[in-house]
Coordinates of C-alpha atoms and ligand atoms in Angstrom, one line a residue:
Chain A
M1 CA 0.0 0.0 0.0
S2 CA 1.3 3.4 -0.9
S3 CA 0.8 6.1 1.6
R4 CA 0.7 8.8 -1.0
R5 CA -1.7 11.6 -0.3
P6 CA -4.7 12.0 -2.5
I7 CA -4.5 14.3 -5.6
Y8 CA -5.7 17.7 -4.5
L9 CA -8.3 19.1 -6.9
D10 CA -10.2 21.3 -4.4
Y11 CA -8.4 24.6 -4.9
A12 CA -11.7 26.4 -4.8
A13 CA -12.1 25.3 -1.2
T14 CA -8.7 26.5 -0.2
T15 CA -5.2 26.6 -1.6
P16 CA -1.9 25.7 0.1
V17 CA 0.2 28.7 1.1
D18 CA 2.8 29.4 -1.4
E19 CA 6.3 28.7 0.0
R20 CA 7.4 32.2 -0.8
V21 CA 4.4 33.5 1.2
A22 CA 5.0 31.2 4.2
E23 CA 8.7 32.2 4.3
K24 CA 7.8 35.9 4.4
M25 CA 5.1 35.4 7.0
F26 CA 7.5 33.8 9.4
R27 CA 9.5 37.0 9.6
F28 CA 6.7 38.7 11.4
M29 CA 6.1 36.5 14.4
T30 CA 9.2 35.6 16.5
V31 CA 11.4 37.6 18.8
G32 CA 14.0 38.0 16.1
G33 CA 11.4 39.2 13.6
A34 CA 9.1 42.2 13.2
F35 CA 6.6 41.0 15.7
G36 CA 5.5 44.4 16.9
N37 CA 1.9 45.7 17.1
P38 CA 1.4 47.9 14.1
A39 CA -0.7 50.2 16.3
S40 CA 2.2 50.9 18.6
R41 CA 3.3 54.4 17.8
S42 CA 6.0 54.9 20.3
H43 CA 8.8 52.5 19.1
S44 CA 10.4 50.9 16.1
F45 CA 8.8 47.5 16.7
G46 CA 5.4 49.1 16.0
W47 CA 6.7 51.2 13.1
E48 CA 8.3 48.3 11.3
A49 CA 5.2 46.2 11.6
E50 CA 3.1 49.1 10.5
K51 CA 5.3 49.7 7.5
A52 CA 5.0 46.1 6.4
V53 CA 1.2 46.1 6.9
E54 CA 0.9 49.2 4.7
E55 CA 3.1 47.6 2.0
A56 CA 0.8 44.6 2.1
R57 CA -2.2 46.9 1.7
E58 CA -0.5 48.4 -1.4
Q59 CA 0.0 44.9 -2.8
V60 CA -3.6 43.9 -2.3
A61 CA -4.8 47.2 -3.7
A62 CA -2.5 46.9 -6.7
L63 CA -3.9 43.5 -7.7
V64 CA -7.4 44.9 -7.9
G65 CA -6.7 48.5 -9.0
A66 CA -7.8 50.1 -5.8
D67 CA -6.3 52.9 -3.7
P68 CA -4.6 51.4 -0.6
R69 CA -6.8 53.6 1.5
E70 CA -9.8 51.7 0.2
I71 CA -8.6 48.4 1.7
V72 CA -9.9 47.3 5.2
W73 CA -8.4 44.2 6.7
T74 CA -10.8 41.5 7.9
S75 CA -10.5 37.9 9.0
G76 CA -11.6 36.7 5.6
A77 CA -14.3 37.0 3.0
T78 CA -17.0 35.9 5.4
E79 CA -16.3 38.9 7.6
A80 CA -15.9 41.2 4.7
D81 CA -19.3 40.1 3.3
N82 CA -20.8 40.7 6.8
L83 CA -19.2 44.1 7.2
A84 CA -20.2 45.2 3.7
I85 CA -23.8 44.1 3.7
K86 CA -24.7 44.7 7.4
G87 CA -22.6 47.8 7.5
A88 CA -24.1 49.4 4.4
A89 CA -27.7 48.3 5.3
H90 CA -27.4 49.7 8.8
F91 CA -25.8 52.9 7.7
Y92 CA -28.2 53.7 4.8
Q93 CA -31.4 52.3 6.3
K94 CA -33.1 55.7 6.5
K95 CA -32.9 55.7 2.7
G96 CA -34.5 52.3 2.4
R97 CA -34.5 48.7 3.7
H98 CA -34.6 46.6 0.5
I99 CA -31.6 44.5 -0.7
V100 CA -31.3 42.4 -3.8
T101 CA -29.0 39.4 -4.1
V102 CA -28.9 36.0 -6.0
K103 CA -29.8 32.5 -4.9
T104 CA -26.3 31.2 -5.9
E105 CA -24.4 33.5 -3.6
H106 CA -22.1 32.0 -1.0
K107 CA -23.6 31.4 2.4
A108 CA -21.6 34.3 3.8
V109 CA -23.9 36.6 1.8
L110 CA -27.1 34.6 2.0
D111 CA -27.0 34.1 5.7
T112 CA -26.1 37.7 6.3
C113 CA -29.2 38.7 4.3
R114 CA -31.3 36.3 6.3
Q115 CA -30.1 38.0 9.4
L116 CA -31.1 41.4 8.0
E117 CA -34.5 40.0 7.2
R118 CA -34.9 39.1 10.9
E119 CA -34.0 42.7 11.6
G120 CA -36.8 43.9 9.4
F121 CA -35.0 44.4 6.1
E122 CA -36.6 43.0 2.9
V123 CA -34.4 40.9 0.6
T124 CA -35.1 39.7 -3.0
Y125 CA -33.2 36.5 -4.0
L126 CA -33.0 36.4 -7.8
D127 CA -32.8 33.1 -9.8
P128 CA -29.9 33.0 -12.2
E129 CA -30.2 31.7 -15.7
P130 CA -29.5 28.0 -16.3
S131 CA -26.0 29.1 -17.3
G132 CA -25.5 30.5 -13.8
L133 CA -25.4 34.0 -15.0
L134 CA -27.7 36.8 -14.0
D135 CA -30.2 38.2 -16.5
M136 CA -29.8 42.0 -16.3
A137 CA -33.5 42.6 -17.1
K138 CA -34.5 40.5 -14.0
L139 CA -32.1 42.5 -11.9
E140 CA -33.5 45.8 -13.2
A141 CA -37.0 44.7 -12.6
A142 CA -36.1 43.8 -9.0
L143 CA -34.8 47.2 -8.1
R144 CA -37.2 49.4 -6.1
D145 CA -37.2 53.0 -4.9
D146 CA -36.3 51.7 -1.4
T147 CA -33.5 49.4 -2.6
V148 CA -30.2 50.4 -1.0
L149 CA -27.9 47.5 -1.8
V150 CA -27.3 44.9 -4.5
S151 CA -24.9 42.1 -3.7
V152 CA -23.8 39.8 -6.5
M153 CA -20.7 37.6 -6.4
H154 CA -18.1 37.9 -9.2
V155 CA -16.9 34.2 -9.5
N156 CA -19.2 31.5 -8.2
N157 CA -17.4 29.1 -5.9
E158 CA -19.2 26.0 -7.1
I159 CA -19.5 26.4 -10.8
G160 CA -16.9 29.1 -11.5
V161 CA -19.0 31.3 -13.7
I162 CA -18.1 34.9 -13.9
Q163 CA -20.9 37.5 -13.5
D164 CA -20.7 40.7 -15.6
I165 CA -20.1 43.0 -12.6
E166 CA -19.4 46.0 -14.9
A167 CA -22.9 45.8 -16.4
I168 CA -24.5 45.3 -13.0
G169 CA -22.5 48.2 -11.5
N170 CA -23.5 50.5 -14.3
L171 CA -27.1 49.7 -13.6
T172 CA -26.9 50.2 -9.8
R173 CA -24.9 53.4 -10.2
S174 CA -27.6 54.8 -12.5
R175 CA -30.2 54.0 -9.9
G176 CA -28.2 55.3 -6.9
V177 CA -28.0 51.8 -5.4
L178 CA -24.8 50.5 -3.7
F179 CA -23.2 47.5 -5.2
H180 CA -21.3 44.8 -3.2
V181 CA -19.3 42.0 -4.9
D182 CA -18.0 38.9 -3.2
A183 CA -14.7 38.4 -5.1
A184 CA -13.3 35.7 -2.9
Q185 CA -12.9 33.4 -5.9
S186 CA -11.7 36.0 -8.3
T187 CA -8.3 37.2 -7.2
G188 CA -5.5 35.8 -9.4
K189 CA -8.1 34.3 -11.7
V190 CA -9.8 37.2 -13.3
P191 CA -8.3 40.7 -13.8
L192 CA -9.9 43.4 -11.7
D193 CA -9.6 47.1 -12.0
L194 CA -11.6 48.9 -9.3
S195 CA -10.4 52.2 -10.5
K196 CA -12.7 51.7 -13.5
L197 CA -15.3 49.2 -12.3
P198 CA -18.5 50.7 -10.9
V199 CA -18.3 48.7 -7.7
D200 CA -18.7 50.2 -4.2
L201 CA -17.7 47.3 -1.9
M202 CA -15.7 44.1 -2.7
S203 CA -14.8 41.2 -0.5
F204 CA -11.5 39.3 -0.7
S205 CA -10.0 36.3 0.9
A206 CA -6.3 35.3 1.1
H207 CA -6.6 31.5 1.3
K208 CA -8.2 31.1 -2.2
T209 CA -5.1 32.7 -3.7
Y210 CA -2.2 30.8 -2.0
G211 CA -2.2 33.0 1.1
P212 CA -3.0 32.0 4.7
K213 CA -6.5 31.2 6.0
G214 CA -8.0 33.7 8.4
V215 CA -7.3 36.9 6.6
G216 CA -9.1 38.9 4.0
A217 CA -10.1 42.4 3.1
L218 CA -13.0 44.6 2.2
Y219 CA -12.7 47.2 -0.5
V220 CA -14.6 50.3 0.5
S221 CA -14.9 52.8 -2.4
R222 CA -13.7 56.4 -1.7
K223 CA -15.0 57.9 -5.0
P224 CA -17.9 57.8 -4.7
R225 CA -17.5 57.6 -0.9
V226 CA -19.2 54.7 0.8
R227 CA -20.0 54.7 4.5
L228 CA -20.4 51.7 6.7
E229 CA -21.6 51.1 10.2
A230 CA -18.9 49.1 12.0
Q231 CA -19.7 45.6 13.1
M232 CA -16.7 45.1 15.3
H233 CA -16.2 47.8 17.9
G234 CA -13.0 48.5 19.9
G235 CA -9.8 50.4 19.4
G236 CA -10.9 52.1 16.2
H237 CA -8.5 50.3 13.9
E238 CA -9.0 50.5 10.2
R239 CA -10.5 54.0 10.4
G240 CA -13.1 52.7 12.8
M241 CA -14.6 50.3 10.4
R242 CA -13.0 47.2 11.9
S243 CA -11.5 47.3 15.3
G244 CA -9.0 44.7 16.5
T245 CA -5.2 44.4 16.6
L246 CA -4.0 43.7 13.1
A247 CA -2.4 40.3 12.4
P248 CA 0.8 41.4 10.6
H249 CA 2.0 37.8 9.7
Q250 CA -1.4 37.1 8.1
I251 CA -1.7 40.4 6.4
I252 CA 1.8 40.2 5.0
G253 CA 1.0 36.7 3.8
M254 CA -2.0 38.1 2.0
G255 CA 0.0 40.9 0.5
E256 CA 2.7 38.6 -0.8
A257 CA 0.2 36.1 -2.1
F258 CA -1.5 38.9 -4.0
R259 CA 1.8 40.3 -5.3
I260 CA 2.6 36.9 -6.7
A261 CA -0.9 36.5 -8.2
R262 CA -0.5 39.9 -10.0
E263 CA 2.8 38.8 -11.5
E264 CA 2.0 35.3 -12.4
M265 CA -1.7 35.2 -13.2
G266 CA -1.4 35.5 -16.9
A267 CA 0.8 32.5 -17.3
E268 CA -0.8 30.6 -14.5
N269 CA -4.3 30.9 -16.0
E270 CA -3.2 29.6 -19.3
R271 CA -1.7 26.6 -17.7
L272 CA -4.8 26.0 -15.5
R273 CA -7.1 26.3 -18.6
M274 CA -5.0 23.7 -20.4
L275 CA -5.3 21.3 -17.4
R276 CA -9.0 22.0 -17.0
D277 CA -9.7 21.5 -20.7
R278 CA -7.7 18.3 -20.7
L279 CA -9.8 17.0 -17.7
W280 CA -13.1 17.9 -19.4
E281 CA -11.9 16.3 -22.6
G282 CA -11.2 13.1 -20.8
L283 CA -14.5 13.0 -18.9
S284 CA -16.9 14.3 -21.5
G285 CA -16.2 11.2 -23.6
M286 CA -18.3 9.2 -21.2
D287 CA -22.1 8.8 -21.6
E288 CA -24.4 11.0 -19.7
V289 CA -21.9 13.5 -18.3
Y290 CA -23.0 17.1 -18.0
L291 CA -21.1 20.3 -17.4
N292 CA -22.7 22.6 -14.8
G293 CA -22.5 26.3 -15.6
D294 CA -21.4 28.3 -18.6
L295 CA -18.1 27.0 -20.1
E296 CA -17.1 30.3 -21.7
R297 CA -17.7 32.8 -18.9
R298 CA -15.9 30.7 -16.3
V299 CA -12.6 30.8 -14.5
A300 CA -9.9 28.6 -15.9
G301 CA -9.5 26.3 -12.9
N302 CA -13.1 25.1 -12.4
L303 CA -14.9 22.1 -13.7
N304 CA -18.3 21.2 -12.3
V305 CA -19.7 18.0 -13.7
S306 CA -22.7 15.8 -13.1
F307 CA -22.4 12.1 -13.8
N308 CA -25.9 11.0 -14.4
F309 CA -27.3 7.9 -12.6
V310 CA -24.4 8.0 -10.0
E311 CA -24.9 9.5 -6.6
G312 CA -22.3 12.1 -5.7
E313 CA -21.5 10.9 -2.2
S314 CA -20.8 7.4 -3.3
L315 CA -18.7 8.7 -6.1
I316 CA -16.6 10.8 -3.7
M317 CA -16.2 7.6 -1.7
A318 CA -15.0 5.8 -4.7
L319 CA -12.6 8.6 -5.5
K320 CA -10.8 8.4 -2.3
D321 CA -7.5 9.0 -4.1
I322 CA -8.7 12.4 -5.3
A323 CA -9.7 15.3 -3.1
V324 CA -12.7 16.9 -4.7
S325 CA -16.0 18.2 -3.4
S326 CA -19.5 17.2 -4.2
G327 CA -22.6 19.5 -4.1
S328 CA -24.6 16.4 -3.6
A329 CA -26.2 15.2 -0.5
C330 CA -29.2 12.9 0.0
T331 CA -32.3 14.9 1.0
S332 CA -33.4 12.1 3.3
A333 CA -30.3 12.6 5.5
S334 CA -31.8 16.1 5.9
L335 CA -28.9 17.4 3.8
E336 CA -29.8 19.2 0.7
P337 CA -28.2 18.8 -2.7
S338 CA -26.3 21.8 -3.9
Y339 CA -28.6 24.8 -3.7
V340 CA -26.5 26.4 -6.4
L341 CA -27.2 23.7 -8.9
R342 CA -30.9 23.7 -7.9
A343 CA -31.0 27.4 -8.5
L344 CA -29.7 26.8 -12.0
G345 CA -32.8 24.6 -12.5
R346 CA -30.8 21.4 -12.8
D347 CA -32.8 18.3 -12.2
D348 CA -32.4 17.0 -8.7
E349 CA -30.9 13.8 -10.1
L350 CA -28.1 15.8 -11.8
A351 CA -27.6 17.9 -8.7
H352 CA -27.1 14.7 -6.7
S353 CA -24.5 13.6 -9.1
S354 CA -22.3 16.6 -9.2
I355 CA -18.6 16.8 -8.5
R356 CA -16.5 20.0 -8.5
F357 CA -12.9 19.7 -9.7
S358 CA -10.8 22.8 -9.2
V359 CA -7.2 22.8 -10.4
G360 CA -4.5 25.1 -9.2
R361 CA -0.9 26.1 -8.9
Y362 CA 0.5 22.7 -8.0
T363 CA -1.7 20.5 -10.3
T364 CA 0.3 18.5 -12.9
V365 CA -0.7 16.9 -16.2
E366 CA 0.0 13.5 -14.7
E367 CA -2.4 14.2 -11.9
I368 CA -5.1 15.1 -14.4
D369 CA -4.5 12.0 -16.5
H370 CA -4.6 9.8 -13.4
T371 CA -7.8 11.6 -12.3
I372 CA -9.5 10.9 -15.6
A373 CA -8.7 7.2 -15.3
L374 CA -9.9 7.0 -11.7
V375 CA -13.1 8.8 -12.4
K376 CA -13.9 6.7 -15.4
S377 CA -13.5 3.4 -13.5
A378 CA -15.4 4.7 -10.5
V379 CA -18.4 5.9 -12.6
E380 CA -18.4 2.6 -14.4
K381 CA -18.4 0.6 -11.2
L382 CA -21.1 2.7 -9.7
R383 CA -23.3 2.5 -12.8
E384 CA -23.0 -1.3 -12.6
L385 CA -24.5 -0.9 -9.2
S386 CA -27.1 1.7 -10.2
P387 CA -30.7 0.6 -10.8
L388 CA -31.2 3.9 -12.6
W389 CA -28.5 3.2 -15.1
E390 CA -30.0 -0.2 -15.7
M391 CA -33.4 1.3 -16.4
H392 CA -31.8 3.9 -18.6
Q393 CA -30.0 1.2 -20.6
E394 CA -33.4 -0.6 -20.9
G395 CA -34.8 2.6 -22.4
V396 CA -37.0 3.5 -19.5
D397 CA -37.7 7.2 -19.1
L398 CA -37.1 7.8 -15.5
K399 CA -39.4 10.8 -15.5
T400 CA -42.3 8.5 -16.2
V401 CA -41.6 6.2 -13.3
E402 CA -43.8 6.5 -10.2
W403 CA -41.3 6.5 -7.4
V404 CA -42.0 5.4 -3.9
A405 CA -40.5 8.5 -2.2
H406 CA -40.1 8.1 1.5
Chain B
M28 CA -17.7 11.6 6.7
A29 CA -15.7 8.7 8.0
Y30 CA -17.2 5.3 7.2
S31 CA -16.9 2.1 9.3
D32 CA -14.7 -0.7 8.0
K33 CA -17.8 -2.8 7.4
V34 CA -19.4 -0.1 5.3
I35 CA -16.2 0.3 3.3
D36 CA -15.9 -3.5 2.9
H37 CA -19.4 -3.8 1.5
Y38 CA -19.0 -0.7 -0.6
E39 CA -15.7 -1.9 -2.1
N40 CA -16.8 -5.5 -2.5
P41 CA -20.5 -5.4 -2.8
R42 CA -22.2 -8.9 -2.5
N43 CA -24.9 -10.1 -4.8
V44 CA -25.0 -7.2 -7.2
G45 CA -27.2 -7.7 -10.2
S46 CA -30.7 -8.4 -11.3
L47 CA -33.0 -11.4 -11.5
D48 CA -35.8 -11.8 -14.1
K49 CA -38.6 -9.8 -12.7
A50 CA -41.1 -11.7 -14.8
D51 CA -40.1 -14.9 -13.2
P52 CA -43.0 -16.0 -10.8
H53 CA -40.4 -17.1 -8.2
V54 CA -38.9 -13.6 -8.1
G55 CA -40.1 -10.8 -6.0
T56 CA -38.8 -7.3 -6.7
G57 CA -38.8 -4.3 -4.4
M58 CA -37.8 -0.8 -5.6
V59 CA -37.9 2.0 -3.1
G60 CA -36.6 5.6 -2.9
A61 CA -36.6 8.2 -5.6
P62 CA -33.8 9.7 -7.8
A63 CA -34.8 13.2 -6.7
C64 CA -34.1 12.3 -3.1
G65 CA -30.7 10.9 -4.0
D66 CA -31.4 7.2 -3.3
V67 CA -33.1 4.3 -5.1
M68 CA -32.7 0.7 -4.0
K69 CA -33.8 -2.3 -6.0
L70 CA -33.8 -5.6 -4.1
Q71 CA -34.8 -8.9 -5.7
I72 CA -35.4 -12.3 -4.1
R73 CA -35.9 -15.8 -5.6
V74 CA -38.1 -17.9 -3.5
N75 CA -38.4 -21.7 -3.8
D76 CA -41.5 -23.7 -3.3
A77 CA -40.8 -24.2 0.3
G78 CA -41.0 -20.4 0.8
V79 CA -37.3 -20.0 1.4
I80 CA -35.2 -17.3 -0.2
E81 CA -32.7 -19.0 -2.4
D82 CA -31.1 -16.1 -4.0
A83 CA -31.0 -12.3 -3.6
R84 CA -29.7 -9.5 -5.8
F85 CA -29.5 -5.7 -5.4
K86 CA -28.7 -2.5 -7.2
T87 CA -28.5 0.8 -5.3
Y88 CA -28.2 4.4 -6.3
G89 CA -27.3 6.2 -3.1
C90 CA -24.5 6.9 -0.7
G91 CA -22.0 4.3 0.5
S92 CA -24.1 3.5 3.5
A93 CA -27.1 2.7 1.3
I94 CA -25.0 0.5 -0.9
A95 CA -23.6 -1.3 2.1
S96 CA -27.0 -1.7 3.8
S97 CA -28.4 -3.4 0.7
S98 CA -25.4 -5.5 0.1
L99 CA -25.5 -6.7 3.7
L100 CA -29.2 -7.4 3.5
T101 CA -28.8 -9.7 0.4
E102 CA -26.4 -11.8 2.5
W103 CA -28.7 -12.0 5.4
V104 CA -31.9 -12.9 3.6
K105 CA -30.4 -15.8 1.7
G106 CA -31.6 -19.1 3.2
K107 CA -34.3 -17.4 5.3
T108 CA -38.0 -17.9 5.0
L109 CA -40.1 -15.0 3.9
E110 CA -41.3 -14.6 7.5
E111 CA -37.8 -14.5 8.8
A112 CA -36.6 -12.1 6.2
G113 CA -39.6 -9.8 6.7
A114 CA -38.7 -9.6 10.4
I115 CA -35.3 -8.1 9.8
R116 CA -35.2 -4.6 11.2
N117 CA -33.3 -1.6 10.0
T118 CA -31.8 -1.2 13.5
Q119 CA -30.0 -4.5 13.1
I120 CA -28.5 -3.3 9.8
A121 CA -27.5 0.0 11.3
E122 CA -25.9 -1.7 14.2
E123 CA -24.0 -4.2 12.2
L124 CA -22.6 -1.5 9.9
A125 CA -22.1 1.0 12.7
L126 CA -24.1 3.7 10.8
P127 CA -24.0 7.2 12.3
P128 CA -27.4 8.9 13.0
V129 CA -27.6 10.8 9.7
K130 CA -27.2 7.4 7.9
I131 CA -29.9 5.5 9.7
H132 CA -32.4 6.2 7.0
C133 CA -30.2 4.3 4.5
S134 CA -30.8 1.2 6.6
V135 CA -34.6 2.1 6.7
L136 CA -34.5 2.1 2.9
A137 CA -33.1 -1.5 3.0
E138 CA -35.8 -2.7 5.3
D139 CA -38.4 -1.1 3.1
A140 CA -36.8 -2.7 0.0
I141 CA -37.0 -6.3 1.4
K142 CA -40.5 -5.8 2.6
A143 CA -41.5 -4.5 -0.9
A144 CA -39.8 -7.5 -2.5
I145 CA -41.7 -9.9 -0.3
A146 CA -45.0 -8.1 -0.9
D147 CA -44.3 -8.3 -4.7
F148 CA -43.6 -12.0 -4.5
R149 CA -46.7 -12.7 -2.5
K150 CA -48.9 -10.6 -4.8
K151 CA -47.5 -12.5 -7.8
S152 CA -48.0 -15.9 -6.3
V153 CA -51.6 -15.2 -5.6
Q154 CA -52.3 -13.7 -9.0
G155 CA -49.8 -15.3 -11.3
H156 CA -50.0 -19.1 -11.0
P157 CA -53.0 -20.2 -9.2
A158 CA -52.2 -23.8 -10.2
D159 CA -49.4 -23.9 -7.5
H160 CA -51.8 -22.8 -4.9
E161 CA -55.2 -23.7 -3.7
E162 CA -57.9 -21.5 -5.1
P163 CA -59.2 -19.3 -2.4
Q164 CA -62.0 -21.1 -0.8
R165 CA -65.4 -20.0 -2.0
L166 CA -68.2 -19.9 0.4
S167 CA -71.0 -22.0 -1.0
A168 CA -74.0 -19.9 -1.7
Ligands
PLP20 C1 -17.5 33.1 -2.8 C2 -17.0 32.9 -1.4 N1 -17.3 33.8 -0.5 C3 -16.8 33.7 0.7 C4 -16.0 32.7 1.2 C5 -15.6 32.7 2.6 O1 -14.3 33.1 2.7 P1 -13.5 33.0 4.0 O2 -13.2 31.6 4.2 O3 -12.2 33.8 3.8 O4 -14.3 33.5 5.1 C6 -15.7 31.7 0.2 C7 -14.8 30.6 0.6 O5 -15.3 29.7 1.3 C8 -16.1 31.8 -1.1 O6 -15.8 30.9 -2.0
FES21 S1 -29.0 7.1 0.9 FE1 -29.5 9.0 1.8 S2 -27.7 9.4 3.0 FE2 -27.5 7.3 2.4

């Protein structure tokens, strides 16, 4: 038995920290390093930490075309989403208490909106098109006089589709509505230029871009100026928007990771696209395999596939040598199949059969080829076990069968 | 989700996978669950004239626990009478496979499947070949 670790194809869940990043982070922790509190104004320990934090702020800003003064450090994209949505809703509630978002958003956005509903706000959750993309006409129709905020993610974490945030922002600007974008999955994958994009608030995370977990940032536009009500109170750090002693090692890690992303994303994405396309070519040769989400408007590293007549959890179990994630879960176990795929209008069967493959910086061609072979044999094995596959082979239309649901 | 060794064993080496001829009067077929729920289990038994299950086959679309539950059940019912097989409870399956609470319903599905197969066989033997059985007694008018 080999003790080799599984092939990691779950870069959309998290990425390993790049060695260059880890090495730099280490210099901001120990007694020999710049371990000071960046808020300490009275000695050089504080100054050197502060200088490094501000350099990191510039690096993060540079990747997304923002002014460093528009970057607020947070503990991750979840906190950034919370701060953006609750902060704007609370600050502007005299103007209106209606928010518009999409059903395929990350839980960090959806649950935050639910919380605001409990506080008396009204939220409209839009259905995306079957491609995963938002229809602008539907968005426009959802806007009301009392709408204060629209929150639409840039790159979807499950299916990798890229929303047209420029078009959405142009619409919200014309209507005087704030626009928040969750861009946790975008950095290093899609070019962003906030100096031109009509976006007011944007959330980032370090750990999706080869930085450490537990750190992120919120972009808060200065022109036009956006105000937020703080959600974390204390020493008034980050211009009062987010109190709490900064974590220099984390922040420096995020800065370095974003610096590398800026320099390498062009070449990296070409390589990832080649790997992803190779994987899709290998898998799409099988019968009854479906791609979820638009193939063109999609980040290079993501492939989300449904293997019809095979249940996702059992497929994950068969693929124990590959680390992937499934949007599937049996409803009877009170777990829902992927709400994202359901929102696309995918049949429940296909939603139950879905696997997300996400390739990244350390994925190799050999790993892709090995993955194709493993997936093929697992799907074949499970189809041999599947009564649905048998019926399909016999020409039975499963839609006409009366199932004994339980 | 961590699976027990027994679940993994049944999952990796499923016993009695396959299908029996559902038109055969000696075969009872039970199919339970629904694709939309994420689980469908088909269980078939071949019953001899003495009312003993001679053979059993399954096919399952569902999670590893559902596959293991049905695989285990086919092993258990072989050689049992219909009454004995019908008395198997999901709790016995869940215990044998050490299923965690969220997976209990996978074993329920297996219990439902064997009951459905037995019911199907009984229905067939009443309707299908009356020659093998006594005509139901008619009360004389
Ligand atoms: C789209 C999206 N938003 C938010 C998050 C949460 O980010 P974090 O883990 O930094 O809180 C993630 C990652 O899980 C994500 O993919
Ligand atoms: S079949 Fe539903 S969780 Fe096992």
